[in-house]
PDB file of C-alpha atoms in Angstrom:
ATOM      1  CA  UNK A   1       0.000   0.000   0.000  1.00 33.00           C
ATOM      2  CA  UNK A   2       1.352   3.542  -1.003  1.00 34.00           C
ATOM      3  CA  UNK A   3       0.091   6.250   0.834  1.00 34.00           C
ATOM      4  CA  UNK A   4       0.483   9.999  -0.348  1.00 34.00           C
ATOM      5  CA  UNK A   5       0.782  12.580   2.498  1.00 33.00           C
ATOM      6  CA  UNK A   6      -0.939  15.898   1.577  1.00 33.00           C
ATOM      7  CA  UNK A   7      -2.202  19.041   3.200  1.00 32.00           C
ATOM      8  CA  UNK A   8      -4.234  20.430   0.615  1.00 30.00           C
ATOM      9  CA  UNK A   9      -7.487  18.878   1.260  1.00 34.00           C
ATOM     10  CA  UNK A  10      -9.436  15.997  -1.058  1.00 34.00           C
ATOM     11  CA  UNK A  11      -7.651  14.761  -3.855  1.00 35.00           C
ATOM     12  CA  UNK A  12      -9.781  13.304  -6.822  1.00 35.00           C
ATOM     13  CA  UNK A  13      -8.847  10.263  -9.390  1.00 36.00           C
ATOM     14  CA  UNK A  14      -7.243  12.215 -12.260  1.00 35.00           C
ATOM     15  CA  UNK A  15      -3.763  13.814 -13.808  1.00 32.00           C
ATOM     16  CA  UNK A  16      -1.205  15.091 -11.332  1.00 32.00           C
ATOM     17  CA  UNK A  17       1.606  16.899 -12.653  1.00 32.00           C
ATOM     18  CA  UNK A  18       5.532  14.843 -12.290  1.00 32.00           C
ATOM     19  CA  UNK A  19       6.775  17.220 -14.443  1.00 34.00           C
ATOM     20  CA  UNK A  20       8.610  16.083 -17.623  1.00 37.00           C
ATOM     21  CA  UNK A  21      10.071  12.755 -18.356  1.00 36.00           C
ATOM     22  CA  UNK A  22       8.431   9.340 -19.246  1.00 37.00           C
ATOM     23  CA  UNK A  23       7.402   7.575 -16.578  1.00 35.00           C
ATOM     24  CA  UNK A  24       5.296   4.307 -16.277  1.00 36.00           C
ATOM     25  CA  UNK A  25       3.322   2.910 -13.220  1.00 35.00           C
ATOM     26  CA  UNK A  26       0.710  -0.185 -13.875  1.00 34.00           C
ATOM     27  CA  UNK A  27       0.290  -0.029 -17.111  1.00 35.00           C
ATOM     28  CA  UNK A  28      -0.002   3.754 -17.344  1.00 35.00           C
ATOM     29  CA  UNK A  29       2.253   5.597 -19.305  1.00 31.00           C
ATOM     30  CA  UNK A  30       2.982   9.703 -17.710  1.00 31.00           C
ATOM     31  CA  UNK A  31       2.235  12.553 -19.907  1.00 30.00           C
ATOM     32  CA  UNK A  32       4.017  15.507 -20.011  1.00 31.00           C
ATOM     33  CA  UNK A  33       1.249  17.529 -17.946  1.00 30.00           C
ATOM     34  CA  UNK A  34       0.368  14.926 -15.645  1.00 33.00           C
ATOM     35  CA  UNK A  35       0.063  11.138 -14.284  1.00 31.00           C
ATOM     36  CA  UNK A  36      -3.174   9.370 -13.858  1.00 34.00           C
ATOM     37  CA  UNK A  37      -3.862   8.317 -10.299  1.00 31.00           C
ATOM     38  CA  UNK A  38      -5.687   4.697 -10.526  1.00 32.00           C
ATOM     39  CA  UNK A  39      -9.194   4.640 -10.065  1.00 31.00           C
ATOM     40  CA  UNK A  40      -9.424   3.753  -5.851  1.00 33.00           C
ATOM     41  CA  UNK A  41      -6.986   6.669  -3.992  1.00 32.00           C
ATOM     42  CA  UNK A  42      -9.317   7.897  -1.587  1.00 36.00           C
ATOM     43  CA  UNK A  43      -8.861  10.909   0.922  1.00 36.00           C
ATOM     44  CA  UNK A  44      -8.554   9.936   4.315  1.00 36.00           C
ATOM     45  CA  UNK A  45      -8.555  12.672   6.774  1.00 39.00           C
ATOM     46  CA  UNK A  46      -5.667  14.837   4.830  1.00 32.00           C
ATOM     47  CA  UNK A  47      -4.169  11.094   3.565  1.00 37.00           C
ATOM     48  CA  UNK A  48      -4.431   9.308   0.411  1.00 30.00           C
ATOM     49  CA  UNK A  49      -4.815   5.363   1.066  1.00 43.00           C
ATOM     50  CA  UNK A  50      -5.609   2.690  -1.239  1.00 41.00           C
ATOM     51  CA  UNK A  51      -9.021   1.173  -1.661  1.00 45.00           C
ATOM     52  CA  UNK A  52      -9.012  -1.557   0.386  1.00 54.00           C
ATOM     53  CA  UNK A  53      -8.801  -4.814  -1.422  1.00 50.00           C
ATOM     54  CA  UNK A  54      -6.439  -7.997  -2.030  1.00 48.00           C
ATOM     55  CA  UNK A  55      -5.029  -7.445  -5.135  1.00 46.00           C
ATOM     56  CA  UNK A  56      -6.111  -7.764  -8.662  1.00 43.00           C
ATOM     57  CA  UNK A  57      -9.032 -10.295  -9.066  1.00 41.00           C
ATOM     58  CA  UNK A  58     -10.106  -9.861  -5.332  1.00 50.00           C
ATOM     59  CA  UNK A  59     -14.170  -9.978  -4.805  1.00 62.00           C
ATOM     60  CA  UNK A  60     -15.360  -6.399  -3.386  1.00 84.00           C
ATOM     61  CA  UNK A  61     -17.553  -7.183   0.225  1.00 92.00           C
ATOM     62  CA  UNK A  62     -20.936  -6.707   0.536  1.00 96.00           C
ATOM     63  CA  UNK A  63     -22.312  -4.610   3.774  1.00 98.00           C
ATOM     64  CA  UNK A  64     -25.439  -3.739   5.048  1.00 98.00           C
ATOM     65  CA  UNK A  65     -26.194  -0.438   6.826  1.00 98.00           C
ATOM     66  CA  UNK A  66     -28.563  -0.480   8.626  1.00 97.00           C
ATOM     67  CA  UNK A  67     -29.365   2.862  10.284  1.00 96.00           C
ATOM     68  CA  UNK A  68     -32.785   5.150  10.642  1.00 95.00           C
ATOM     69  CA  UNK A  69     -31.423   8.872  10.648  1.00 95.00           C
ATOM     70  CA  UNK A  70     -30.717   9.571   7.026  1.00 96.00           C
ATOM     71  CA  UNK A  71     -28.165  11.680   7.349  1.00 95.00           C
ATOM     72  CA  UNK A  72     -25.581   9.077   9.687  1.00 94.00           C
ATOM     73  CA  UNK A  73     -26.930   6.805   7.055  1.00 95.00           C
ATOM     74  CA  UNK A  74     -25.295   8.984   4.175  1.00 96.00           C
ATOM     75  CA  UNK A  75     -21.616   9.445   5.943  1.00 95.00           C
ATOM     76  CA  UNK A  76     -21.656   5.818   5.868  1.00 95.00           C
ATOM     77  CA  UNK A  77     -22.626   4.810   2.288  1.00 96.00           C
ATOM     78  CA  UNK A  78     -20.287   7.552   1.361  1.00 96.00           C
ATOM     79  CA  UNK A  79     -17.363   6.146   2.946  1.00 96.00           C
ATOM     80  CA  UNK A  80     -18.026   2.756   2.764  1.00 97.00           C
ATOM     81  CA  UNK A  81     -18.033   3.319  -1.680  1.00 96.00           C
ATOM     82  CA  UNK A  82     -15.267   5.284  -1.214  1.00 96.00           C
ATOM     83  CA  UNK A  83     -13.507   1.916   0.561  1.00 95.00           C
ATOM     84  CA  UNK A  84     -14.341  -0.289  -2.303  1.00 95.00           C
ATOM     85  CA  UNK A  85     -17.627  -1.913  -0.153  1.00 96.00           C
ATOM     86  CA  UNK A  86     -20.437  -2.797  -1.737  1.00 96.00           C
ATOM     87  CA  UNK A  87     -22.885  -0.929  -0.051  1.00 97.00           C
ATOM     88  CA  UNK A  88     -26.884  -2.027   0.961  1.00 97.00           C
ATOM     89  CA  UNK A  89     -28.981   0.298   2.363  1.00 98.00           C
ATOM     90  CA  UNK A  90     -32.066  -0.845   5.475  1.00 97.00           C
ATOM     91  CA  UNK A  91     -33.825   2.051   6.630  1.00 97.00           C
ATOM     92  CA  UNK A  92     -34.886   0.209  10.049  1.00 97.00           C
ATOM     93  CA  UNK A  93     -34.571  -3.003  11.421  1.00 96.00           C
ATOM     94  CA  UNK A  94     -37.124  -5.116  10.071  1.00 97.00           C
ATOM     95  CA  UNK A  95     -36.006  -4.102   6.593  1.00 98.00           C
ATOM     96  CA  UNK A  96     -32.292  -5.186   7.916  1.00 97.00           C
ATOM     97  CA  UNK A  97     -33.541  -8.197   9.085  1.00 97.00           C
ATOM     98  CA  UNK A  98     -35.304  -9.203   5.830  1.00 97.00           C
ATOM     99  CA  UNK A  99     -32.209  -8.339   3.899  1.00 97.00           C
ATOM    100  CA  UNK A 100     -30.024 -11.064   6.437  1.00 96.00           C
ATOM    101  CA  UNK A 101     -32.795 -13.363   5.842  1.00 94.00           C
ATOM    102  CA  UNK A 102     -31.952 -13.271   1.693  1.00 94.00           C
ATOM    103  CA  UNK A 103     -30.105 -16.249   0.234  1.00 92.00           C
ATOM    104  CA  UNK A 104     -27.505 -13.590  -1.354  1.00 94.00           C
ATOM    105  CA  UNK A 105     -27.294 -11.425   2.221  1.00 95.00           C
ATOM    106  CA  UNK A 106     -24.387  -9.118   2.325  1.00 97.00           C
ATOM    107  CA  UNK A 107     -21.932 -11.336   4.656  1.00 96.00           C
ATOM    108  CA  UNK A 108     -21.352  -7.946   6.779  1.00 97.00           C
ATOM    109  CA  UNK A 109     -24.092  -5.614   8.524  1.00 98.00           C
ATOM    110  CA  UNK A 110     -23.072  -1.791  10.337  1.00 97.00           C
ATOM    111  CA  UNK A 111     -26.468  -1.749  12.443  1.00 97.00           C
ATOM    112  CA  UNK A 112     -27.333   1.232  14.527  1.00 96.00           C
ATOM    113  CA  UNK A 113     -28.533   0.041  18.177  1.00 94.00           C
ATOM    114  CA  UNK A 114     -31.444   2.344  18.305  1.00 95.00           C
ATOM    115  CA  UNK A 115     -33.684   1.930  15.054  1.00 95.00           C
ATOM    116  CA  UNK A 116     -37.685   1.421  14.455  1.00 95.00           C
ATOM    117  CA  UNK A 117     -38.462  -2.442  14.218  1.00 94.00           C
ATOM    118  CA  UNK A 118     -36.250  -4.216  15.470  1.00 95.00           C
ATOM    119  CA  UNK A 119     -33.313  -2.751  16.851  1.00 95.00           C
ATOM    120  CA  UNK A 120     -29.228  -3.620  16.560  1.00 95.00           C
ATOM    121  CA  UNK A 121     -29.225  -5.960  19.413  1.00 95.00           C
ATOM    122  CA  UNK A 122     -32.205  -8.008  18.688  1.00 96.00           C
ATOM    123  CA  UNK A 123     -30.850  -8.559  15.127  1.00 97.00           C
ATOM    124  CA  UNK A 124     -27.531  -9.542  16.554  1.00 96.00           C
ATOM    125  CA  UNK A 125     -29.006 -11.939  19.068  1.00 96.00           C
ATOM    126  CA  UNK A 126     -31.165 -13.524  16.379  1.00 95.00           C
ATOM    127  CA  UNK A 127     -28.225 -13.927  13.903  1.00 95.00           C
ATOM    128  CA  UNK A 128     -27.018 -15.902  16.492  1.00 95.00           C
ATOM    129  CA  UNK A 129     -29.381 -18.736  16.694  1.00 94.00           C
ATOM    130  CA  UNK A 130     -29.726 -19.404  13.359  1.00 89.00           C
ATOM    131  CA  UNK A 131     -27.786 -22.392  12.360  1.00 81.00           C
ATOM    132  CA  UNK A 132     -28.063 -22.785   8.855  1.00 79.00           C
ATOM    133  CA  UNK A 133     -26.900 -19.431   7.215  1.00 80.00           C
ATOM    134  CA  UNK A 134     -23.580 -18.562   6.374  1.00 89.00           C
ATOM    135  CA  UNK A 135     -22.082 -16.162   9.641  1.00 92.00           C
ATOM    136  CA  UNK A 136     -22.572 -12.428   9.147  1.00 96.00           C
ATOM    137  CA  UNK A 137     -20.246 -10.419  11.125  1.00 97.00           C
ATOM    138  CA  UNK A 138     -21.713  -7.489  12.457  1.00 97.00           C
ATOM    139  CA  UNK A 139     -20.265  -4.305  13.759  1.00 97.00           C
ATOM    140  CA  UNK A 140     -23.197  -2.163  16.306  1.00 96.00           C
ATOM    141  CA  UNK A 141     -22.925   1.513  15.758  1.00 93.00           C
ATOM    142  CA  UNK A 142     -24.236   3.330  18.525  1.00 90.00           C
ATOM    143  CA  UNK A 143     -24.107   6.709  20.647  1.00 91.00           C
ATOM    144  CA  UNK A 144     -24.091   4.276  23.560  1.00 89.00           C
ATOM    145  CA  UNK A 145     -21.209   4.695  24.849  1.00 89.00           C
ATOM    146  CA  UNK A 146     -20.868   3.162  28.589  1.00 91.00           C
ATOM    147  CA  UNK A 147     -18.931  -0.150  29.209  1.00 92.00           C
ATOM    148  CA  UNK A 148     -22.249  -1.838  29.993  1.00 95.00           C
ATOM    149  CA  UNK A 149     -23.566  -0.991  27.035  1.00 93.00           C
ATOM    150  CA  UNK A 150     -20.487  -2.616  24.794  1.00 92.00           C
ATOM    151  CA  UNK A 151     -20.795  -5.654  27.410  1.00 94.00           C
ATOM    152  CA  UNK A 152     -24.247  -5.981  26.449  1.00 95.00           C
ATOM    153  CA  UNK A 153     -23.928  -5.330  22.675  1.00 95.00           C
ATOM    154  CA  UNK A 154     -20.711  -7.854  22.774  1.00 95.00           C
ATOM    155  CA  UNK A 155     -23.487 -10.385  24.851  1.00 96.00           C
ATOM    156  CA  UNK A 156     -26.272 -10.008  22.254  1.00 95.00           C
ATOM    157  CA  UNK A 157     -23.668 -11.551  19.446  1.00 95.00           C
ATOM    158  CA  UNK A 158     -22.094  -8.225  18.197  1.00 96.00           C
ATOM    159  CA  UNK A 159     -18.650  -9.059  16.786  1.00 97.00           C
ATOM    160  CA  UNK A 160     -17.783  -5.355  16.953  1.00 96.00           C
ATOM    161  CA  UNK A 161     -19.022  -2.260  18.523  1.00 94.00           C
ATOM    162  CA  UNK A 162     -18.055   1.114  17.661  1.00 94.00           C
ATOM    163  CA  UNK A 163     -19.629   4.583  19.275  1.00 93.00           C
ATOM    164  CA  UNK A 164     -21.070   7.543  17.354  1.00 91.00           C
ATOM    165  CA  UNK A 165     -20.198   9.975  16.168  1.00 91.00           C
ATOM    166  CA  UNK A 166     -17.606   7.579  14.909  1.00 91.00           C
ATOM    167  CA  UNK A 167     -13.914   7.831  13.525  1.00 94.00           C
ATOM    168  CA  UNK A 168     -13.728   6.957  10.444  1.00 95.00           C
ATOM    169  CA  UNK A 169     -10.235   5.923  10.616  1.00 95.00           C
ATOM    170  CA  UNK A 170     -11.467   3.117  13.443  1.00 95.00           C
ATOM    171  CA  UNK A 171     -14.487   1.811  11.318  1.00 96.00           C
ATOM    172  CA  UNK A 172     -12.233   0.815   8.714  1.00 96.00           C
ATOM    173  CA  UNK A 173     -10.041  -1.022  10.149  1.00 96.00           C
ATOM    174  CA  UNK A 174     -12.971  -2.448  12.016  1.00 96.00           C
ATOM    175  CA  UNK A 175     -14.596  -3.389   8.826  1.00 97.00           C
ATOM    176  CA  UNK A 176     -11.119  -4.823   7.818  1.00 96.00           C
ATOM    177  CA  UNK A 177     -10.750  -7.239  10.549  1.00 96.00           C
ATOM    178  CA  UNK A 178     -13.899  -8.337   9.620  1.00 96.00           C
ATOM    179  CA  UNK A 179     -12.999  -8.736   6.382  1.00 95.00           C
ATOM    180  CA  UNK A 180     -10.224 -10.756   7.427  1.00 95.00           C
ATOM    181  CA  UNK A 181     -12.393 -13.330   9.854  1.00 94.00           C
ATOM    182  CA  UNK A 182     -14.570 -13.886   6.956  1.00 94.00           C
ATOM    183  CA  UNK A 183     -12.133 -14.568   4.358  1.00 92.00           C
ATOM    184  CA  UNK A 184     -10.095 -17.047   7.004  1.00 92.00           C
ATOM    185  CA  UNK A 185     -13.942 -18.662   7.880  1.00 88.00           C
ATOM    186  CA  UNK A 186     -14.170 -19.212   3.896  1.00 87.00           C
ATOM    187  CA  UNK A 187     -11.062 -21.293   3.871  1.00 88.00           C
ATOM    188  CA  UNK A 188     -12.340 -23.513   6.197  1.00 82.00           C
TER     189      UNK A 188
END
């Protein structure tokens, strides 16, 4: 992973100026005025980081968000896209709960705690006893932020927990790891 340090706010896919020369980077040759940036540098904070992936060929990850306040429910789909997730969208959690329930279900869920229908927690619990799905690792998103809380949300079959607002920084690692325990459940 190459990561560009900059100060000067959001970069976008496009030419950068190198100055002159001829210079060649996967497949792309430089130009004179500039050098295209592959499609998948995204701004992080004031830092440009890959998309996260495995490599050429490597299958992009399905997650659901489930969350009730459109607006939290925008940040979210906007940096999950900009991560290289597949993003689907429940508005509360009986439409989340329908979407697990699908043969093709995203094999990730983001679930806000506090939502009409049935809320973070219950989904988590019932995820739990079901036996013949494949796992979905869930992260609970919640402004609840007191250890009893995370005890709880950890109890109710939560693999993750982070607290709003949230760092975006910390949710994608989070979504990483998880990631990562799916991928090692696959070879299994």
């Amino acid at each position: 992973v190459v990561v560009i340090n900059t100060n000067y706010g959001i970069a976008q896919p496009g030419f950068y100026g190198l100055g002159g020369g001829s210079h060649h980077s996967e497949g792309n040759r430089a130009r004179h005025l500039g050098f295209p940036l592959q499609l998948g540098w995204r701004a992080v904070g004031h830092d440009l980081a890959a998309v996260d992936d495995d490599g050429p060929g490597a299958s992009r990850v399905r997650v659901l968000i489930a969350e009730d306040d459109p607006i939290s429910r925008r940040v979210l789909q906007s940096a999950l896209l900009k991560w290289g997730y597949e993003v689907e969208i429940a508005c509360d959690g009986n439409e989340a709960w329908d979407t697990l329930q699908r043969d093709d279900a995203p094999r990730m869920a983001v679930l806000d705690w506090m939502m009409p229908g049935k809320d973070g927690l219950q989904i988590c619990q019932e995820l739990r006893t079901r036996e013949e799905n494949p796992y979905v690792y869930t992260i609970l998103l919640t402004a609840k932020a007191q250890r009893d809380d995370l005890l709880d949300g950890l109890n109710a079959g939560a693999d993750d927990y982070v607290i709003k607002p949230f760092d975006p920084q910390e949710l994608r690692l989070r979504l990483r790891a998880g990631k990562r325990v799916l991928d090692l459940q696959a070879q299994l």
